[in-house]
Amino acid sequence: MPKESSPFINNTDNDKGNNYDGKNMALFEEEMDSNPMVSSLLNKLANYTNLTQGAQEHEEADEDEGAKKKTVKSPQMGTFMGVYLPCLQNILGVILFLRLTWIVGTAGILESLAIVGMCCSCTMLTAISMSAIATNGVVPAGGSYYMISRSLGPEFGGAVGLCFYLGTTFAGSMYILGTIEILLTYIVPKAAIFVAERKEDEVEALLNNMRVYGTCCLVLMSLVVFVGVKYVNKLALVFLACVILSILAIYAGVIKTAFDPPDFPVCLLGNRTLQNHNFDKCLKTEDIGNTTVTTKLWGLFCDGPELNATCNEYFLLNNVTEVQGIPGLTSGVISDNMWSDYGPLGMLVEKKDQPSIAAADTSQDIYMPYVVNDITTFFTLLVGIYFPSVTGIMAGSNRSGDLRDAQKSIPIGTILAIATTSIIYVTCVVLFGACIEGVLLRDKFGDSVKGNLVIGTLSWPSPWVIVIGSFFSCCGAGLQSLTGAPRLLQAIARDGIVPFLQVFGHGKANGEPTWALLLTGGICEIGILIASLDAVAPILSMFFLMCYLFVNLACAVQTLLRTPNWRPRFKYYHWALSFLGMSLCLSLMFICSWYYAIVAMAIAGCIYKYIEYRGAEKEWGDGIRGLSLNAARYALIRLEEAPPHTKNWRPQLLVLLDLDADQAVKHPRLLSFTTQLKAGKGLTIVGNVLEGTYLTKEAESKKAEQNIKSSMTAERTKGFCHVVVSSNLRDGYSHLIQSAGLGGMKHNSVLMAWPANWKQSNDPQSWKNFIETVRETTAAHQALLVAKNAENFPTNQDRLGEGTIDVWWVVHDGGMLMLLPFLLRQHKVWRKCKMRIFTVAQMDDNSIQMKKDLQMFLYHLRLDAEVEVVEMHDSDISAFTYEKTLVMEQRSQMLKQMQLSRNEREREAQLIHDRNTASHATLNDKAETGPDRVHMTWTKERLFTERNRNREPNANVAVRDLFNMKPEWESLNQTNVRRMHTAVKLNEVVVNKSQGAHLVLLNMPGPPRNRGGDENYMEFLEVLLEGLNRVLLVRGGGREVITIYS
């Protein structure tokens, strides 16, 4: 039994051989193999160890080397170490240190709180949904991917798993970019390889430096991950300590500003903020001794150090002032920072309440050392940049394999971590706004405070605490991403749901995912080549939001469906919360960046369709299947409410197939015809009946079902298969006609093949079953289609050329004859065929008016067809008809001789045929010797010679003479004679007009009311269809199926 489908964990076959000698359980002993004792099951559950990803491979590698199997240590981590701290470490990170001050400055305190509130609510709601899913059963290592795929099925699981993988990978590149930004901007600015000559090239130079250093850093980190994951995990606590110390330093700094603000002066020219890398004093001139000397600042705005040098106009018009960058908690700066200050790329960072005199010429401003916006800012962009700082909530569930009690730890740890970080973010937003001057907040890289990290200027005891802390925290987070992402990809590849990812399931002997690490490195490099932290952040926001959206969806679907297996230990969830979380995720996706959102959804959609098309042979009992069942049930109940309107009527087919002795399908072309008629729409049930009892024929029934399904696949017939075992075929077909389908999804038409060898068959049951089926479909008000010469029908690969589908409309029984050719011509096999409609006019009908009426009727039905009215004149019944009727009656008389042995029956048949042969010989002008072997039906030559005789002018006289000559004709049943006459005449007309047609559709006459004439009925039909290649006999179900109304 495959592990996936096993209902119990670690289901092994070791206990198959256990003998239960005790007498207490003797009643159950025969089933002990399949149903183990409860005690042995509990024993197995107690010995279950939840292996982390990779541990199993370690064990397999050890087994191969022949060493003793390692004992896997039982997982021992508690809530604090196993969930709370990893979540804290993953959530707090690069954005808090590098971008939060800038977001507060640009968006203002109120809008920043809105951003933080939205993002934190989103993750909190997702965490509640995730806790419900994570506590609903054992979650092996694999975290969110495992949870979603087992809840929503392989298609959603694969799509979301790969989204989460891409998100984690891009998170890796974001952390690496953060690391390099800290390194090059704040730690060693001199290490830059590309140095801008002019101010306007600074941004480009920074990006190129990021690309070079980022790539080197990625290679280094990948090597560390490749060599030893265990070192990464050991260093995790060190990195976490850095983060916590940094945050404590910020809070300490904030408290200190209340009574002793640090000294970080910001120099303003007018109301514009200046970059103070290249000057020390915020003065235009200074007095040394008695002489006035220009400062370095003068040199930046003027073309020389002289007092009479040409200077920038704005520089001359405005004064230089110095303000404190960090005025402190009690300064009241909070009121200035309440509101947003968005602007385009290159907008100057200005202090609004400072006096400023505008200059006429602003063209030179971009070359001056002002602090400017390096990107265009607006609310939605900031949401996209901020969101990655709340991701990382899956860290606990990803380690579910290492926890002592995952069911308890994951909800508590994750929700506490989100609550803690949300409080940190909210307080940081308010405190930054309350302590730091607005112009310094909007200065992204700290250019106005000599290139210090803005958040560092606030911290205590030194800015370096935060710089070093944030550097290590980014390094650690990058390593964690490069460790986690390949394992996630490996888990998806191992599941085998995405065929082209199989190669990434392999790794080193100890299970390290080498190939997956290479791919992760490659994708990470794409993020690094983008080079801007602000451009990469929205990309990973998309992928994480997509993942969270599906976690919420999974929880909501499971809760609403109330599946029996949905029994989470975590009780504080509700479907409404999950829906709210889902809507919030979707809104945030489009708020962040609508085009990225569409791309992310397209990627997920493509993966979903690909898995649905190629992979997904797994069955995990997922929620979407439950959703399909619920939707189907709802639809079926709705269908029950009223019968379908004529407009919605389409043939819902029950196809009755015959199988040969080896359970192979006799008429596969019948399935091809079904496909051509249905084109995948509506209901198709393919049925078959086996004779016997279900207990003895169960294996045969399964084999028959398998064969029919494979034939349906080969013929591309979409539908259901239904094999019934019944004591006799007659009852079996009756049961199928009555009970196939469910509720409103029942068949309304039956398609079957004509019993070809009914005459040669020694068993009359074959044609009797056929007639009874005709009667039953009529009684059930179902349409009946009978295909004669089914083996001549076209396959799905055939393309019929120019030709016709001929409809012989003799009696109206609901318009089924009109609808079928229209449906057939929708399929490419029949597309080029034209439709012709023939109707039969009697002597007293006005055939010209009939033709006009029929053309008008077809015009209203919106059907394109040629119309022809065929006149059938009353003519006397020919000798041929009498003779045919006589043979038929004698044959049925012969078979009615009850209790005759088979030999006697054959002798009797021979005698009758000898007599018939003699009578035919006297009938012809030239006496012919009787043939060696007598056929029960007439030969074609005889048919045509007889017809030609009838067409002679004195045919009537000849018939009367013959009538007088044949005394046995008088005793014939006149009803049978009349019916045979109709069959012969109609056949003559149909063959004359439609012999070359690709398909002939013909009204099927009903069977006689008294069962005595059943065999004669078969003979009539045989005569009616003689000489035609492909025929479909159609019998309506007694209701209108086609309408002229829209």
Tab-separated table of C-alpha atoms in Angstrom, residues 242-616:
chain	number	residue	atom	x	y	z
A	242	CYS	CA	21.706	40.456	17.080
A	243	VAL	CA	18.123	41.311	16.126
A	244	ILE	CA	16.882	41.423	19.728
A	245	LEU	CA	19.873	43.525	20.854
A	246	SER	CA	19.275	45.975	18.004
A	247	ILE	CA	15.604	46.387	18.931
A	248	LEU	CA	16.490	46.877	22.608
A	249	ALA	CA	19.073	49.501	21.538
A	250	ILE	CA	16.327	51.374	19.636
A	251	TYR	CA	13.977	51.416	22.637
A	252	ALA	CA	16.844	52.463	24.937
A	253	GLY	CA	17.717	55.277	22.523
A	254	VAL	CA	14.098	56.480	22.406
A	255	ILE	CA	13.892	56.641	26.199
A	256	LYS	CA	17.217	58.519	26.298
A	257	THR	CA	15.965	61.163	23.805
A	258	ALA	CA	13.308	62.237	26.307
A	259	PHE	CA	15.930	63.821	28.605
A	260	ASP	CA	19.163	63.812	26.571
A	261	PRO	CA	18.689	63.897	22.777
A	262	PRO	CA	21.785	62.827	20.773
A	263	ASP	CA	23.545	65.427	18.676
A	264	PHE	CA	22.926	64.811	14.975
A	265	PRO	CA	22.573	68.224	13.325
A	266	VAL	CA	20.913	68.478	9.904
A	267	CYS	CA	21.950	71.390	7.687
A	268	LEU	CA	19.184	73.184	5.736
A	269	LEU	CA	19.611	75.732	2.944
A	270	GLY	CA	16.344	77.668	2.981
A	271	ASN	CA	14.007	74.755	3.544
A	272	ARG	CA	16.080	72.230	1.576
A	273	THR	CA	18.061	69.453	3.277
A	274	LEU	CA	21.748	69.196	2.360
A	275	GLN	CA	23.954	66.120	2.076
A	276	ASN	CA	26.780	66.833	4.504
A	277	HIS	CA	29.414	64.362	3.312
A	278	ASN	CA	31.774	67.068	2.010
A	279	PHE	CA	31.539	69.851	4.604
A	280	ASP	CA	31.927	70.103	8.377
A	281	LYS	CA	30.242	73.388	9.260
A	282	CYS	CA	26.740	74.426	8.351
A	283	LEU	CA	27.852	77.962	7.434
A	284	LYS	CA	28.296	79.902	4.187
A	285	THR	CA	31.148	81.990	5.621
A	286	GLU	CA	32.938	82.170	8.938
A	287	ASP	CA	35.045	84.833	10.642
A	288	ILE	CA	38.588	83.737	11.434
A	289	GLY	CA	40.363	86.592	13.169
A	290	ASN	CA	38.949	89.650	11.452
A	291	THR	CA	38.671	88.164	7.972
A	292	THR	CA	35.562	86.516	6.510
A	293	VAL	CA	36.431	83.170	4.951
A	294	THR	CA	34.162	80.963	2.762
A	295	THR	CA	33.521	77.435	3.991
A	296	LYS	CA	33.547	74.104	2.181
A	297	LEU	CA	29.804	74.500	1.769
A	298	TRP	CA	30.415	77.717	-0.250
A	299	GLY	CA	32.674	75.744	-2.559
A	300	LEU	CA	29.875	73.278	-3.328
A	301	PHE	CA	27.497	76.008	-4.562
A	302	CYS	CA	29.917	78.535	-6.067
A	303	ASP	CA	32.559	78.225	-8.773
A	304	GLY	CA	35.367	79.360	-6.435
A	305	PRO	CA	36.262	80.132	-2.793
A	306	GLU	CA	36.245	83.921	-3.406
A	307	LEU	CA	33.493	86.025	-1.865
A	308	ASN	CA	32.737	87.540	-5.241
A	309	ALA	CA	32.547	84.152	-7.048
A	310	THR	CA	29.467	83.277	-9.128
A	311	CYS	CA	27.103	81.233	-6.957
A	312	ASN	CA	23.893	79.300	-7.344
A	313	GLU	CA	20.924	81.694	-7.213
A	314	TYR	CA	19.016	79.792	-4.514
A	315	PHE	CA	22.204	79.645	-2.396
A	316	LEU	CA	22.514	83.416	-2.500
A	317	LEU	CA	18.827	84.080	-1.755
A	318	ASN	CA	18.474	81.780	1.258
A	319	ASN	CA	20.145	81.365	4.614
A	320	VAL	CA	21.725	78.254	6.059
A	321	THR	CA	20.144	76.873	9.263
A	322	GLU	CA	20.946	73.906	11.421
A	323	VAL	CA	18.248	71.771	13.074
A	324	GLN	CA	18.570	68.776	15.352
A	325	GLY	CA	17.974	65.520	13.510
A	326	ILE	CA	16.634	63.917	16.676
A	327	PRO	CA	14.858	66.568	18.766
A	328	GLY	CA	13.548	63.872	21.143
A	329	LEU	CA	10.290	62.525	22.484
A	330	THR	CA	9.239	65.701	24.264
A	331	SER	CA	9.918	68.075	21.370
A	332	GLY	CA	6.430	67.843	19.840
A	333	VAL	CA	7.867	66.946	16.399
A	334	ILE	CA	5.164	64.246	16.232
A	335	SER	CA	2.610	66.805	14.983
A	336	ASP	CA	4.792	67.618	11.915
A	337	ASN	CA	5.218	63.934	11.062
A	338	MET	CA	1.520	63.015	11.125
A	339	TRP	CA	0.837	63.566	7.432
A	340	SER	CA	2.268	62.109	4.245
A	341	ASP	CA	4.761	63.731	1.900
A	342	TYR	CA	4.807	61.774	-1.358
A	343	GLY	CA	6.561	63.016	-4.449
A	344	PRO	CA	8.177	62.166	-7.782
A	345	LEU	CA	11.695	60.919	-8.439
A	346	GLY	CA	14.212	63.708	-7.801
A	347	MET	CA	11.902	65.723	-5.513
A	348	LEU	CA	13.856	67.720	-2.933
A	349	VAL	CA	13.431	66.787	0.733
A	350	GLU	CA	12.207	70.028	2.328
A	351	LYS	CA	11.215	71.173	5.830
A	352	LYS	CA	7.848	72.781	5.180
A	353	ASP	CA	7.791	75.362	7.990
A	354	GLN	CA	11.227	76.860	7.151
A	355	PRO	CA	11.330	80.202	5.247
A	356	SER	CA	12.472	79.805	1.642
A	357	ILE	CA	12.829	82.200	-1.310
A	358	ALA	CA	12.416	80.447	-4.644
A	359	ALA	CA	14.994	80.996	-7.376
A	360	ALA	CA	14.078	81.727	-10.967
A	361	ASP	CA	16.426	79.110	-12.418
A	362	THR	CA	16.013	75.603	-10.944
A	363	SER	CA	17.794	73.724	-13.743
A	364	GLN	CA	21.008	73.352	-11.721
A	365	ASP	CA	19.316	71.892	-8.627
A	366	ILE	CA	19.961	68.274	-9.634
A	367	TYR	CA	23.739	68.886	-9.587
A	368	MET	CA	23.678	70.433	-6.098
A	369	PRO	CA	24.246	68.424	-2.884
A	370	TYR	CA	20.566	68.301	-1.900
A	371	VAL	CA	18.854	65.226	-0.401
A	372	VAL	CA	16.314	64.032	-3.005
A	373	ASN	CA	13.809	61.193	-3.513
A	374	ASP	CA	15.586	58.338	-5.282
A	375	ILE	CA	12.239	56.856	-6.408
A	376	THR	CA	8.718	58.136	-7.014
A	377	THR	CA	6.759	57.542	-3.821
A	378	PHE	CA	3.067	56.784	-3.335
A	379	PHE	CA	1.001	54.871	-0.789
A	380	THR	CA	0.652	51.562	-2.656
A	381	LEU	CA	4.403	51.375	-3.361
A	382	LEU	CA	5.120	51.676	0.362
A	383	VAL	CA	2.687	48.833	1.108
A	384	GLY	CA	4.624	46.605	-1.307
A	385	ILE	CA	7.969	47.575	0.222
A	386	TYR	CA	6.758	47.164	3.803
A	387	PHE	CA	4.924	43.819	3.447
A	388	PRO	CA	8.044	41.572	3.451
A	389	SER	CA	8.710	42.763	7.009
A	390	VAL	CA	5.645	40.837	8.238
A	391	THR	CA	6.342	37.629	6.302
A	392	GLY	CA	8.070	34.769	8.015
A	393	ILE	CA	5.035	33.550	9.940
A	394	MET	CA	5.503	30.059	8.474
A	395	ALA	CA	8.866	29.564	10.206
A	396	GLY	CA	7.265	27.630	13.066
A	397	SER	CA	5.104	25.351	10.928
A	398	ASN	CA	8.094	24.685	8.649
A	399	ARG	CA	9.848	23.160	11.665
A	400	SER	CA	6.846	21.080	12.647
A	401	GLY	CA	9.053	17.995	12.440
A	402	ASP	CA	11.281	19.187	15.297
A	403	LEU	CA	8.561	20.054	17.796
A	404	ARG	CA	7.649	18.086	20.874
A	405	ASP	CA	3.954	18.849	20.419
A	406	ALA	CA	3.383	20.592	17.104
A	407	GLN	CA	-0.398	20.688	17.585
A	408	LYS	CA	-0.005	22.869	20.656
A	409	SER	CA	3.160	24.808	19.815
A	410	ILE	CA	2.391	26.063	16.292
A	411	PRO	CA	-0.767	28.111	17.102
A	412	ILE	CA	0.535	29.583	20.371
A	413	GLY	CA	4.062	30.307	19.113
A	414	THR	CA	3.011	31.795	15.759
A	415	ILE	CA	0.215	33.993	17.098
A	416	LEU	CA	2.385	35.251	19.992
A	417	ALA	CA	5.238	36.028	17.573
A	418	ILE	CA	2.892	38.002	15.282
A	419	ALA	CA	1.402	39.850	18.256
A	420	THR	CA	4.912	40.716	19.547
A	421	THR	CA	6.193	41.925	16.173
A	422	SER	CA	2.987	43.880	15.482
A	423	ILE	CA	3.444	45.712	18.807
A	424	ILE	CA	7.115	46.372	17.930
A	425	TYR	CA	6.185	47.767	14.504
A	426	VAL	CA	3.333	49.945	15.761
A	427	THR	CA	5.426	51.379	18.618
A	428	CYS	CA	8.375	51.930	16.263
A	429	VAL	CA	6.181	53.880	13.822
A	430	VAL	CA	4.855	56.129	16.594
A	431	LEU	CA	8.217	56.530	18.351
A	432	PHE	CA	10.141	57.285	15.116
A	433	GLY	CA	7.538	59.920	14.276
A	434	ALA	CA	7.765	61.360	17.779
A	435	CYS	CA	11.593	61.477	18.042
A	436	ILE	CA	13.061	62.164	14.621
A	437	GLU	CA	12.841	65.282	12.468
A	438	GLY	CA	10.731	64.784	9.286
A	439	VAL	CA	13.546	65.690	6.846
A	440	LEU	CA	15.822	63.089	8.431
A	441	LEU	CA	13.043	60.446	8.321
A	442	ARG	CA	12.634	61.045	4.568
A	443	ASP	CA	16.398	60.826	4.024
A	444	LYS	CA	16.589	57.167	3.010
A	445	PHE	CA	20.382	56.678	3.204
A	446	GLY	CA	21.175	59.151	6.040
A	447	ASP	CA	23.080	61.532	3.709
A	448	SER	CA	22.163	64.535	5.874
A	449	VAL	CA	23.795	62.979	8.975
A	450	LYS	CA	27.147	62.102	7.382
A	451	GLY	CA	25.900	58.821	5.922
A	452	ASN	CA	24.766	57.329	9.221
A	453	LEU	CA	21.972	54.753	9.280
A	454	VAL	CA	18.937	56.862	10.291
A	455	ILE	CA	17.653	54.288	12.785
A	456	GLY	CA	21.227	54.101	14.112
A	457	THR	CA	21.235	57.770	15.033
A	458	LEU	CA	18.388	57.029	17.441
A	459	SER	CA	19.925	53.986	19.108
A	460	TRP	CA	21.859	53.841	22.336
A	461	PRO	CA	24.751	53.459	23.184
A	462	SER	CA	26.089	53.817	19.623
A	463	PRO	CA	24.828	53.764	15.991
A	464	TRP	CA	27.212	50.854	15.408
A	465	VAL	CA	25.064	48.546	17.562
A	466	ILE	CA	22.288	48.722	14.981
A	467	VAL	CA	24.585	48.742	11.935
A	468	ILE	CA	26.399	45.584	13.022
A	469	GLY	CA	23.220	43.996	14.410
A	470	SER	CA	21.248	44.600	11.227
A	471	PHE	CA	24.169	43.405	9.090
A	472	PHE	CA	24.291	40.052	10.882
A	473	SER	CA	20.527	39.769	10.990
A	474	CYS	CA	20.362	40.208	7.172
A	475	CYS	CA	23.181	37.691	6.698
A	476	GLY	CA	21.385	35.171	8.889
A	477	ALA	CA	18.037	35.678	7.184
A	478	GLY	CA	19.679	35.278	3.756
A	479	LEU	CA	21.299	32.017	4.835
A	480	GLN	CA	17.994	30.786	6.291
A	481	SER	CA	16.215	31.511	2.968
A	482	LEU	CA	18.923	29.717	0.976
A	483	THR	CA	18.592	26.763	3.356
A	484	GLY	CA	14.787	26.628	3.393
A	485	ALA	CA	13.939	27.249	-0.269
A	486	PRO	CA	15.828	24.247	-1.754
A	487	ARG	CA	14.238	21.933	0.841
A	488	LEU	CA	10.803	23.195	-0.111
A	489	LEU	CA	11.526	22.587	-3.798
A	490	GLN	CA	12.845	19.133	-2.921
A	491	ALA	CA	9.624	18.325	-1.037
A	492	ILE	CA	7.541	19.366	-4.073
A	493	ALA	CA	9.781	17.378	-6.436
A	494	ARG	CA	9.615	14.285	-4.190
A	495	ASP	CA	5.840	14.394	-4.262
A	496	GLY	CA	6.083	13.867	-8.009
A	497	ILE	CA	3.208	16.205	-8.856
A	498	VAL	CA	5.209	18.394	-11.257
A	499	PRO	CA	6.962	15.967	-13.628
A	500	PHE	CA	9.670	18.340	-14.915
A	501	LEU	CA	10.854	19.064	-11.346
A	502	GLN	CA	11.738	15.402	-10.646
A	503	VAL	CA	15.490	16.072	-10.986
A	504	PHE	CA	15.396	18.490	-8.026
A	505	GLY	CA	14.239	15.701	-5.736
A	506	HIS	CA	17.729	14.170	-5.801
A	507	GLY	CA	20.566	15.351	-3.633
A	508	LYS	CA	23.748	14.290	-1.890
A	509	ALA	CA	23.938	10.959	-0.099
A	510	ASN	CA	22.788	12.589	3.135
A	511	GLY	CA	19.742	14.127	1.495
A	512	GLU	CA	21.051	17.665	0.959
A	513	PRO	CA	19.213	19.073	-2.098
A	514	THR	CA	22.167	19.935	-4.361
A	515	TRP	CA	20.272	20.494	-7.611
A	516	ALA	CA	17.554	22.455	-5.862
A	517	LEU	CA	20.224	24.697	-4.289
A	518	LEU	CA	21.665	25.421	-7.750
A	519	LEU	CA	18.259	26.430	-9.104
A	520	THR	CA	17.591	28.554	-6.003
A	521	GLY	CA	20.927	30.312	-6.500
A	522	GLY	CA	20.020	30.986	-10.144
A	523	ILE	CA	16.627	32.526	-9.294
A	524	CYS	CA	18.212	34.476	-6.416
A	525	GLU	CA	20.687	35.975	-8.889
A	526	ILE	CA	17.760	37.424	-10.890
A	527	GLY	CA	16.690	39.340	-7.780
A	528	ILE	CA	20.247	40.524	-7.200
A	529	LEU	CA	20.537	41.765	-10.794
A	530	ILE	CA	17.409	43.879	-10.198
A	531	ALA	CA	19.678	45.347	-7.489
A	532	SER	CA	17.173	47.665	-5.832
A	533	LEU	CA	15.712	46.577	-2.516
A	534	ASP	CA	12.628	48.677	-3.264
A	535	ALA	CA	12.051	46.840	-6.566
A	536	VAL	CA	12.595	43.310	-5.199
A	537	ALA	CA	10.365	43.740	-2.106
A	538	PRO	CA	7.033	43.953	-4.035
A	539	ILE	CA	7.947	40.827	-6.041
A	540	LEU	CA	8.299	38.649	-2.985
A	541	SER	CA	5.268	40.361	-1.411
A	542	MET	CA	3.226	38.955	-4.311
A	543	PHE	CA	4.387	35.393	-3.869
A	544	PHE	CA	3.903	35.421	-0.099
A	545	LEU	CA	0.474	37.028	-0.399
A	546	MET	CA	-0.494	34.373	-2.932
A	547	CYS	CA	0.592	31.679	-0.496
A	548	TYR	CA	-1.274	33.256	2.441
A	549	LEU	CA	-4.374	33.682	0.288
A	550	PHE	CA	-4.472	29.942	-0.334
A	551	VAL	CA	-3.871	29.087	3.329
A	552	ASN	CA	-6.974	31.157	4.166
A	553	LEU	CA	-8.900	29.593	1.301
A	554	ALA	CA	-7.958	26.093	2.477
A	555	CYS	CA	-9.219	26.813	5.991
A	556	ALA	CA	-12.448	28.461	4.779
A	557	VAL	CA	-13.253	25.646	2.330
A	558	GLN	CA	-12.642	22.923	4.911
A	559	THR	CA	-14.730	24.721	7.544
A	560	LEU	CA	-17.663	25.411	5.240
A	561	LEU	CA	-17.692	21.884	3.832
A	562	ARG	CA	-17.602	20.401	7.344
A	563	THR	CA	-15.641	17.433	6.049
A	564	PRO	CA	-15.613	14.610	8.624
A	565	ASN	CA	-11.816	14.745	8.777
A	566	TRP	CA	-11.778	18.463	9.669
A	567	ARG	CA	-11.254	18.327	13.442
A	568	PRO	CA	-8.568	20.920	14.344
A	569	ARG	CA	-7.386	21.057	17.944
A	570	PHE	CA	-7.130	24.843	17.593
A	571	LYS	CA	-10.713	25.997	18.118
A	572	TYR	CA	-10.464	29.782	17.729
A	573	TYR	CA	-11.005	29.969	13.967
A	574	HIS	CA	-14.019	30.825	11.852
A	575	TRP	CA	-14.646	30.681	8.120
A	576	ALA	CA	-15.523	34.401	8.108
A	577	LEU	CA	-12.059	35.247	9.491
A	578	SER	CA	-10.469	33.092	6.802
A	579	PHE	CA	-12.510	34.835	4.104
A	580	LEU	CA	-11.564	38.203	5.518
A	581	GLY	CA	-7.895	37.155	5.475
A	582	MET	CA	-8.280	35.936	1.901
A	583	SER	CA	-9.895	39.200	0.748
A	584	LEU	CA	-7.210	41.195	2.543
A	585	CYS	CA	-4.459	39.194	0.806
A	586	LEU	CA	-6.096	39.711	-2.574
A	587	SER	CA	-6.583	43.439	-1.931
A	588	LEU	CA	-2.973	43.839	-0.778
A	589	MET	CA	-1.745	42.061	-3.916
A	590	PHE	CA	-3.487	44.581	-6.141
A	591	ILE	CA	-2.652	47.507	-3.839
A	592	CYS	CA	1.066	46.637	-3.938
A	593	SER	CA	1.267	46.311	-7.692
A	594	TRP	CA	-1.569	45.252	-9.963
A	595	TYR	CA	0.706	44.068	-12.786
A	596	TYR	CA	2.881	41.947	-10.454
A	597	ALA	CA	-0.354	40.540	-9.001
A	598	ILE	CA	-1.560	39.511	-12.455
A	599	VAL	CA	1.834	37.944	-13.276
A	600	ALA	CA	1.895	36.028	-9.956
A	601	MET	CA	-1.653	34.775	-10.541
A	602	ALA	CA	-0.797	33.796	-14.121
A	603	ILE	CA	2.235	31.814	-12.877
A	604	ALA	CA	0.108	30.060	-10.233
A	605	GLY	CA	-2.647	29.433	-12.811
A	606	CYS	CA	-0.207	27.943	-15.338
A	607	ILE	CA	1.303	25.656	-12.694
A	608	TYR	CA	-2.211	24.620	-11.594
A	609	LYS	CA	-3.310	23.755	-15.153
A	610	TYR	CA	0.000	21.998	-15.869
A	611	ILE	CA	-0.320	19.775	-12.783
A	612	GLU	CA	-3.955	19.086	-13.645
A	613	TYR	CA	-2.929	18.148	-17.204
A	614	ARG	CA	0.330	16.253	-16.646
A	615	GLY	CA	0.906	15.259	-13.038
A	616	ALA	CA	-1.511	15.018	-10.119
